[in-house]
Amino acid sequence: MVSGWPVDDPILVFGIAIVVFLTAPLVIRRVRLPGIIGIIVVGAAIGPNGLGVLERDATIILLGEVGIVYLLFVAGLEINLSQFIRYTDRSIVFGVLSFLVPQTVGMVVGYSVLGLSLGAASLFAAIFASHTLLAYPVVAQLGIATRESVTATIGGTIITDTLALLVLAVVIAAEQGTLGPTFWLELSVGLALFFGGVWVIVPRLGRWFFRTVERESYVEFLFVMAVLFGCAYLAELARVEPIIGAFLAGLALNRLIPESGPLMNRIEFVGNALFIPFFLLSVGMLVDVRVLAAGLETVVLTVTLLVLVITTKYAAAWLTARKFGYSHAETMTMFGLSVGQAAAALAIVLIGFDAGLLSEAMLNAVVLMILVVSVLSPIVVDRYGSVLARRSDRTAYDPRTVPQRVAVPFASTLPTVERDRLLECGLLVRDQREEQPLILLSVAQPGEETTTELAAIEEAFEDAAGVAAGAEVPIERETRIAERPASGIVRAAYENRATTLLLGWDGASPPRGRQVSTTIDDVLARTTQQVLVTTLRQPLNTTTKIAVILPPAINRTDGFYDTIRMLEHLAVGVGASIHAVAVGHEPDRYEQLFDLIEPATSVTVDAVDGWRALEAWLHSLEATTLVVGVCPRSGAAGWHPELRDVPLRLVQHAPGSVMLVYPPSSDREDNRQFLQFG
């Protein structure tokens, strides 16, 4: 060993780790392997069983444990919760098969072939019956985390690991002589209280926090971290691994942290840059290839474990795919995700070793198995997940021929809280696949105060740009000077090829002869783009349901299908279900229209007899319901004079936030007259 190794200076240790996180993925990608493999391999090379540059001390172990907990938490956040709930049966089937097949085969081999006792054979099987989502970073990078088969695999992981860890608890209790009615009672009550408590309390606590606490980026992040590690610790008290608590915390906060928002971006950044790489480095440091020379027993056990984990995990994936009609690429992606081993396998073998049920050779064999599957798992997921990603790109909808561009006009005097909520809405409405900037727009009126107003606009733009930058969304700034704000807004919208305009409304009664307000009505009269008018009374990430109000004959309006598609995109973004209400007519036709977009969230369609009945229904809604009124423009198909007061009705009777959606319409002869008259 070189003099001065292992390095013990904390600054240098951290610096070496950061250099590894930076360079190892870049180098390994040159040979067309996933970047996470590079960190694992370098960890093995510089760890205590390699060159000895770094010791796997308490700090590395701590950061590694934080990393795997963080990894499962992010998986819970990124999963499509509506799809997860809708296809719970797929997660249950895969989770049970992914446990039962390896556990059954492993117990038979361990007891009959390896000569282990029944308890030892049970632990031997539980080692590879569990699995760790080592390749999840590859899935996230490919953008396939919301695919049905991947969702089923992630959900099934929790079932699989919980069952495997229950086997560990039962075997150790039997070995210690404490397996009895009291053990089963404590275990059942503990698990029920843990799962039920987290699922019920965390979402309510989160909604209260995001509604009432001042929105500062670091405060929100610290709250999320407190929930994560609190749930992870409670999982330990309930006799399951912290990773179970972390995943459940992610699911519980899933609807409150939009995928396209700044908070999600910060969570992913910290995980991808620090915590998850430390977990991979820690796994690599466990590896000691020298044990292969220690004796034939270690080699035999390593080969046996590898054969069993690969065959049984593939069998579970194949059986699930056959039952639900998944493709070969989906089957192999499920196999690649579930063949990874780390946290749960290590916990089982270490506890079994300490209890005297498993030998040192078994411990060494498990570490070697982890090394092999740590390389195999990301390779398989990268290869076949790339196939799924390409298919998704080909089947993704084509928004006609014009890319979506969202413009957000706002006044420089708009309070910061209201402006931030408007921007949050813009980030959610914006389709990330388009990779188009968010257009920030403000209009100043000519006069003595113009210079002061322009300075205020620039200051507001700077604050808004910070919010967008937190979500890694590019922006374009547009300032106009015009006597009438509507003229500046409309001119900028056409010049910047905006397809959607997002405007705020205070909900005040409109002037006589107006629908919403003078400016908004003028914008509606002079544009053909989709226009969203919002009165946001609370953060959108606290939304639990979107109530869509459908006036009579609204389906005849140009662009209605585009609006339905936008609402589905918004619902997925905030993790809410859609409850559409057709006013005065049968809902069947709208059920068919919603089905056409194959929604990734739950959709129900009902009917009410008329506007009076609708008002009573609105009063029954919770404040966390976003009410969306789909409105035709005046004079367009589907328009009726009785719709003139609908915007004010919705704002007055809805207890929560309100959005008015005016679908895009075909060109009208006078839609650009403002360009002629300024």
Short mmCIF file of N, CA and C in Angstrom, two decimals, residues 110-226:
data_model
loop_
_atom_site.label_atom_id
_atom_site.label_comp_id
_atom_site.label_asym_id
_atom_site.label_seq_id
_atom_site.Cartn_x
_atom_site.Cartn_y
_atom_site.Cartn_z
N GLY A 110 -30.93 -24.29 -1.74
CA GLY A 110 -30.17 -24.13 -0.51
C GLY A 110 -30.29 -25.33 0.41
N TYR A 111 -31.49 -25.87 0.53
CA TYR A 111 -31.72 -27.00 1.45
C TYR A 111 -31.25 -28.33 0.87
N SER A 112 -31.58 -28.58 -0.40
CA SER A 112 -31.31 -29.89 -1.01
C SER A 112 -29.91 -29.99 -1.61
N VAL A 113 -29.42 -28.91 -2.23
CA VAL A 113 -28.14 -28.96 -2.94
C VAL A 113 -26.98 -28.48 -2.07
N LEU A 114 -27.18 -27.35 -1.40
CA LEU A 114 -26.09 -26.78 -0.60
C LEU A 114 -26.05 -27.30 0.83
N GLY A 115 -27.08 -28.03 1.23
CA GLY A 115 -27.08 -28.64 2.55
C GLY A 115 -27.29 -27.66 3.69
N LEU A 116 -27.97 -26.55 3.44
CA LEU A 116 -28.23 -25.57 4.49
C LEU A 116 -29.42 -26.00 5.33
N SER A 117 -29.48 -25.47 6.55
CA SER A 117 -30.66 -25.71 7.38
C SER A 117 -31.84 -24.96 6.77
N LEU A 118 -33.05 -25.25 7.27
CA LEU A 118 -34.24 -24.61 6.71
C LEU A 118 -34.18 -23.09 6.89
N GLY A 119 -33.75 -22.63 8.06
CA GLY A 119 -33.64 -21.20 8.30
C GLY A 119 -32.59 -20.56 7.42
N ALA A 120 -31.41 -21.21 7.30
CA ALA A 120 -30.34 -20.68 6.47
C ALA A 120 -30.74 -20.68 5.00
N ALA A 121 -31.44 -21.75 4.57
CA ALA A 121 -31.90 -21.82 3.18
C ALA A 121 -32.91 -20.71 2.89
N SER A 122 -33.74 -20.38 3.88
CA SER A 122 -34.71 -19.30 3.69
C SER A 122 -34.01 -17.96 3.52
N LEU A 123 -32.96 -17.71 4.33
CA LEU A 123 -32.20 -16.47 4.19
C LEU A 123 -31.42 -16.45 2.88
N PHE A 124 -30.86 -17.60 2.50
CA PHE A 124 -30.14 -17.71 1.23
C PHE A 124 -31.03 -17.30 0.07
N ALA A 125 -32.27 -17.78 0.07
CA ALA A 125 -33.21 -17.45 -1.00
C ALA A 125 -33.65 -15.99 -0.92
N ALA A 126 -33.85 -15.49 0.31
CA ALA A 126 -34.31 -14.11 0.47
C ALA A 126 -33.28 -13.10 -0.03
N ILE A 127 -32.01 -13.49 -0.03
CA ILE A 127 -30.95 -12.59 -0.49
C ILE A 127 -31.23 -12.13 -1.92
N PHE A 128 -31.54 -13.06 -2.81
CA PHE A 128 -31.77 -12.67 -4.21
C PHE A 128 -33.25 -12.60 -4.56
N ALA A 129 -34.13 -12.95 -3.60
CA ALA A 129 -35.56 -12.71 -3.83
C ALA A 129 -35.83 -11.20 -3.77
N SER A 130 -35.05 -10.51 -2.95
CA SER A 130 -35.15 -9.05 -2.92
C SER A 130 -34.44 -8.47 -4.14
N HIS A 131 -34.59 -7.18 -4.36
CA HIS A 131 -33.78 -6.51 -5.37
C HIS A 131 -33.73 -5.01 -5.11
N THR A 132 -32.75 -4.37 -5.67
CA THR A 132 -32.53 -2.93 -5.51
C THR A 132 -32.54 -2.28 -6.89
N LEU A 133 -33.20 -1.14 -7.00
CA LEU A 133 -33.32 -0.46 -8.29
C LEU A 133 -32.03 0.27 -8.65
N LEU A 134 -30.96 -0.50 -8.78
CA LEU A 134 -29.66 0.08 -9.12
C LEU A 134 -29.70 0.86 -10.43
N ALA A 135 -30.45 0.37 -11.39
CA ALA A 135 -30.47 0.97 -12.73
C ALA A 135 -31.54 2.04 -12.87
N TYR A 136 -32.16 2.47 -11.76
CA TYR A 136 -33.19 3.50 -11.88
C TYR A 136 -32.65 4.79 -12.49
N PRO A 137 -31.42 5.23 -12.14
CA PRO A 137 -30.91 6.44 -12.81
C PRO A 137 -30.91 6.33 -14.33
N VAL A 138 -30.70 5.13 -14.87
CA VAL A 138 -30.73 4.94 -16.32
C VAL A 138 -32.16 5.14 -16.83
N VAL A 139 -33.13 4.59 -16.10
CA VAL A 139 -34.54 4.74 -16.46
C VAL A 139 -34.92 6.22 -16.47
N ALA A 140 -34.52 6.95 -15.42
CA ALA A 140 -34.85 8.37 -15.33
C ALA A 140 -34.22 9.15 -16.48
N GLN A 141 -32.98 8.80 -16.82
CA GLN A 141 -32.29 9.51 -17.90
C GLN A 141 -32.95 9.26 -19.25
N LEU A 142 -33.46 8.04 -19.45
CA LEU A 142 -34.12 7.70 -20.71
C LEU A 142 -35.55 8.27 -20.79
N GLY A 143 -36.09 8.69 -19.64
CA GLY A 143 -37.43 9.26 -19.63
C GLY A 143 -38.54 8.23 -19.76
N ILE A 144 -38.32 7.01 -19.26
CA ILE A 144 -39.33 5.95 -19.39
C ILE A 144 -39.89 5.54 -18.03
N ALA A 145 -39.68 6.37 -17.01
CA ALA A 145 -40.11 6.01 -15.66
C ALA A 145 -41.62 5.89 -15.55
N THR A 146 -42.36 6.56 -16.43
CA THR A 146 -43.83 6.54 -16.35
C THR A 146 -44.46 5.48 -17.24
N ARG A 147 -43.67 4.69 -17.92
CA ARG A 147 -44.25 3.61 -18.73
C ARG A 147 -44.87 2.56 -17.82
N GLU A 148 -45.95 1.95 -18.29
CA GLU A 148 -46.71 1.03 -17.45
C GLU A 148 -45.84 -0.10 -16.91
N SER A 149 -45.03 -0.72 -17.76
CA SER A 149 -44.22 -1.86 -17.32
C SER A 149 -43.17 -1.43 -16.30
N VAL A 150 -42.60 -0.24 -16.48
CA VAL A 150 -41.61 0.27 -15.52
C VAL A 150 -42.29 0.63 -14.21
N THR A 151 -43.47 1.23 -14.28
CA THR A 151 -44.23 1.55 -13.07
C THR A 151 -44.55 0.29 -12.28
N ALA A 152 -44.94 -0.77 -12.99
CA ALA A 152 -45.24 -2.05 -12.34
C ALA A 152 -44.00 -2.61 -11.65
N THR A 153 -42.85 -2.45 -12.27
CA THR A 153 -41.61 -2.96 -11.70
C THR A 153 -41.23 -2.19 -10.44
N ILE A 154 -41.34 -0.87 -10.51
CA ILE A 154 -40.99 -0.05 -9.34
C ILE A 154 -41.94 -0.34 -8.18
N GLY A 155 -43.24 -0.39 -8.47
CA GLY A 155 -44.20 -0.72 -7.42
C GLY A 155 -43.99 -2.12 -6.88
N GLY A 156 -43.68 -3.06 -7.76
CA GLY A 156 -43.44 -4.43 -7.33
C GLY A 156 -42.21 -4.56 -6.45
N THR A 157 -41.25 -3.66 -6.62
CA THR A 157 -40.02 -3.70 -5.81
C THR A 157 -40.34 -3.58 -4.33
N ILE A 158 -41.26 -2.72 -3.99
CA ILE A 158 -41.62 -2.53 -2.58
C ILE A 158 -42.25 -3.79 -2.01
N ILE A 159 -43.10 -4.44 -2.79
CA ILE A 159 -43.71 -5.69 -2.34
C ILE A 159 -42.65 -6.76 -2.16
N THR A 160 -41.78 -6.88 -3.15
CA THR A 160 -40.72 -7.90 -3.12
C THR A 160 -39.80 -7.70 -1.93
N ASP A 161 -39.30 -6.48 -1.75
CA ASP A 161 -38.36 -6.23 -0.66
C ASP A 161 -39.02 -6.38 0.71
N THR A 162 -40.27 -5.94 0.81
CA THR A 162 -40.98 -6.09 2.09
C THR A 162 -41.12 -7.56 2.46
N LEU A 163 -41.51 -8.40 1.50
CA LEU A 163 -41.67 -9.83 1.76
C LEU A 163 -40.32 -10.48 2.10
N ALA A 164 -39.27 -10.11 1.37
CA ALA A 164 -37.95 -10.68 1.65
C ALA A 164 -37.46 -10.29 3.03
N LEU A 165 -37.69 -9.05 3.44
CA LEU A 165 -37.27 -8.60 4.76
C LEU A 165 -38.14 -9.20 5.87
N LEU A 166 -39.39 -9.51 5.54
CA LEU A 166 -40.23 -10.22 6.51
C LEU A 166 -39.70 -11.63 6.75
N VAL A 167 -39.21 -12.28 5.68
CA VAL A 167 -38.58 -13.60 5.84
C VAL A 167 -37.40 -13.48 6.80
N LEU A 168 -36.59 -12.44 6.63
CA LEU A 168 -35.45 -12.22 7.52
C LEU A 168 -35.91 -12.06 8.96
N ALA A 169 -36.94 -11.24 9.19
CA ALA A 169 -37.43 -11.00 10.55
C ALA A 169 -37.95 -12.29 11.18
N VAL A 170 -38.68 -13.08 10.40
CA VAL A 170 -39.25 -14.32 10.92
C VAL A 170 -38.15 -15.33 11.25
N VAL A 171 -37.17 -15.50 10.36
CA VAL A 171 -36.09 -16.47 10.59
C VAL A 171 -35.26 -16.09 11.81
N ILE A 172 -34.92 -14.81 11.95
CA ILE A 172 -34.12 -14.36 13.10
C ILE A 172 -34.92 -14.52 14.39
N ALA A 173 -36.23 -14.21 14.35
CA ALA A 173 -37.06 -14.40 15.54
C ALA A 173 -37.14 -15.87 15.93
N ALA A 174 -37.25 -16.75 14.95
CA ALA A 174 -37.27 -18.19 15.23
C ALA A 174 -35.94 -18.64 15.82
N GLU A 175 -34.84 -18.10 15.29
CA GLU A 175 -33.51 -18.47 15.79
C GLU A 175 -33.32 -18.01 17.24
N GLN A 176 -33.89 -16.85 17.57
CA GLN A 176 -33.76 -16.30 18.92
C GLN A 176 -34.83 -16.81 19.87
N GLY A 177 -35.79 -17.59 19.36
CA GLY A 177 -36.83 -18.15 20.20
C GLY A 177 -37.93 -17.17 20.57
N THR A 178 -38.07 -16.11 19.81
CA THR A 178 -39.10 -15.10 20.11
C THR A 178 -40.26 -15.13 19.12
N LEU A 179 -40.32 -16.16 18.28
CA LEU A 179 -41.38 -16.26 17.28
C LEU A 179 -42.64 -16.82 17.93
N GLY A 180 -43.62 -15.95 18.09
CA GLY A 180 -44.86 -16.37 18.74
C GLY A 180 -45.95 -15.36 18.47
N PRO A 181 -47.09 -15.48 19.14
CA PRO A 181 -48.21 -14.55 18.91
C PRO A 181 -47.83 -13.08 19.12
N THR A 182 -47.00 -12.83 20.13
CA THR A 182 -46.60 -11.44 20.40
C THR A 182 -45.81 -10.86 19.23
N PHE A 183 -44.92 -11.67 18.64
CA PHE A 183 -44.13 -11.21 17.50
C PHE A 183 -45.04 -10.85 16.33
N TRP A 184 -45.99 -11.73 16.02
CA TRP A 184 -46.87 -11.47 14.88
C TRP A 184 -47.78 -10.27 15.13
N LEU A 185 -48.22 -10.12 16.38
CA LEU A 185 -49.07 -8.97 16.70
C LEU A 185 -48.30 -7.67 16.56
N GLU A 186 -47.10 -7.62 17.12
CA GLU A 186 -46.28 -6.40 17.03
C GLU A 186 -45.94 -6.07 15.58
N LEU A 187 -45.60 -7.11 14.81
CA LEU A 187 -45.24 -6.90 13.41
C LEU A 187 -46.43 -6.38 12.61
N SER A 188 -47.59 -7.00 12.77
CA SER A 188 -48.78 -6.61 12.01
C SER A 188 -49.23 -5.20 12.36
N VAL A 189 -49.29 -4.91 13.66
CA VAL A 189 -49.73 -3.58 14.09
C VAL A 189 -48.74 -2.52 13.65
N GLY A 190 -47.44 -2.81 13.78
CA GLY A 190 -46.41 -1.85 13.39
C GLY A 190 -46.48 -1.52 11.91
N LEU A 191 -46.61 -2.54 11.07
CA LEU A 191 -46.67 -2.31 9.63
C LEU A 191 -47.94 -1.56 9.24
N ALA A 192 -49.07 -1.94 9.85
CA ALA A 192 -50.34 -1.28 9.53
C ALA A 192 -50.30 0.19 9.92
N LEU A 193 -49.79 0.48 11.12
CA LEU A 193 -49.69 1.87 11.56
C LEU A 193 -48.73 2.66 10.69
N PHE A 194 -47.62 2.03 10.30
CA PHE A 194 -46.63 2.73 9.49
C PHE A 194 -47.19 3.07 8.10
N PHE A 195 -47.66 2.06 7.37
CA PHE A 195 -48.17 2.29 6.02
C PHE A 195 -49.38 3.23 6.04
N GLY A 196 -50.32 2.96 6.93
CA GLY A 196 -51.52 3.79 7.00
C GLY A 196 -51.21 5.21 7.44
N GLY A 197 -50.34 5.34 8.45
CA GLY A 197 -50.00 6.66 8.96
C GLY A 197 -49.31 7.53 7.92
N VAL A 198 -48.32 6.97 7.23
CA VAL A 198 -47.59 7.75 6.22
C VAL A 198 -48.52 8.13 5.09
N TRP A 199 -49.33 7.21 4.63
CA TRP A 199 -50.20 7.46 3.48
C TRP A 199 -51.28 8.48 3.79
N VAL A 200 -51.73 8.56 5.05
CA VAL A 200 -52.80 9.48 5.42
C VAL A 200 -52.24 10.83 5.89
N ILE A 201 -51.21 10.80 6.73
CA ILE A 201 -50.73 12.02 7.38
C ILE A 201 -49.84 12.86 6.46
N VAL A 202 -48.90 12.23 5.76
CA VAL A 202 -47.92 12.99 4.97
C VAL A 202 -48.58 13.88 3.90
N PRO A 203 -49.53 13.38 3.09
CA PRO A 203 -50.15 14.28 2.09
C PRO A 203 -50.86 15.47 2.73
N ARG A 204 -51.55 15.24 3.85
CA ARG A 204 -52.24 16.35 4.51
C ARG A 204 -51.25 17.35 5.09
N LEU A 205 -50.19 16.84 5.68
CA LEU A 205 -49.16 17.72 6.21
C LEU A 205 -48.51 18.52 5.08
N GLY A 206 -48.26 17.87 3.95
CA GLY A 206 -47.65 18.54 2.81
C GLY A 206 -48.54 19.64 2.25
N ARG A 207 -49.83 19.38 2.11
CA ARG A 207 -50.74 20.40 1.58
C ARG A 207 -50.80 21.60 2.52
N TRP A 208 -50.86 21.32 3.81
CA TRP A 208 -50.87 22.42 4.77
C TRP A 208 -49.59 23.24 4.65
N PHE A 209 -48.45 22.59 4.54
CA PHE A 209 -47.17 23.29 4.48
C PHE A 209 -47.09 24.16 3.23
N PHE A 210 -47.40 23.59 2.07
CA PHE A 210 -47.26 24.35 0.83
C PHE A 210 -48.28 25.48 0.71
N ARG A 211 -49.42 25.36 1.42
CA ARG A 211 -50.42 26.43 1.38
C ARG A 211 -50.08 27.58 2.32
N THR A 212 -49.47 27.27 3.46
CA THR A 212 -49.35 28.26 4.52
C THR A 212 -47.95 28.82 4.73
N VAL A 213 -46.92 28.05 4.42
CA VAL A 213 -45.56 28.50 4.68
C VAL A 213 -45.05 29.31 3.50
N GLU A 214 -44.34 30.39 3.79
CA GLU A 214 -43.79 31.24 2.74
C GLU A 214 -42.90 30.42 1.82
N ARG A 215 -43.07 30.61 0.53
CA ARG A 215 -42.41 29.76 -0.45
C ARG A 215 -40.98 30.21 -0.69
N GLU A 216 -40.05 29.58 0.03
CA GLU A 216 -38.63 29.77 -0.18
C GLU A 216 -38.04 28.44 -0.60
N SER A 217 -37.17 28.45 -1.58
CA SER A 217 -36.68 27.21 -2.16
C SER A 217 -36.04 26.30 -1.11
N TYR A 218 -35.20 26.88 -0.22
CA TYR A 218 -34.50 26.03 0.73
C TYR A 218 -35.45 25.50 1.81
N VAL A 219 -36.50 26.29 2.15
CA VAL A 219 -37.47 25.84 3.15
C VAL A 219 -38.26 24.65 2.62
N GLU A 220 -38.71 24.73 1.38
CA GLU A 220 -39.45 23.62 0.77
C GLU A 220 -38.57 22.37 0.71
N PHE A 221 -37.31 22.55 0.30
CA PHE A 221 -36.40 21.41 0.19
C PHE A 221 -36.17 20.77 1.55
N LEU A 222 -35.96 21.58 2.59
CA LEU A 222 -35.73 21.03 3.92
C LEU A 222 -36.96 20.30 4.45
N PHE A 223 -38.15 20.82 4.12
CA PHE A 223 -39.37 20.12 4.53
C PHE A 223 -39.44 18.74 3.90
N VAL A 224 -39.14 18.67 2.60
CA VAL A 224 -39.17 17.39 1.89
C VAL A 224 -38.15 16.42 2.50
N MET A 225 -36.95 16.93 2.81
CA MET A 225 -35.93 16.07 3.42
C MET A 225 -36.36 15.57 4.79
N ALA A 226 -37.02 16.43 5.56
CA ALA A 226 -37.51 16.02 6.88
C ALA A 226 -38.53 14.89 6.76
#
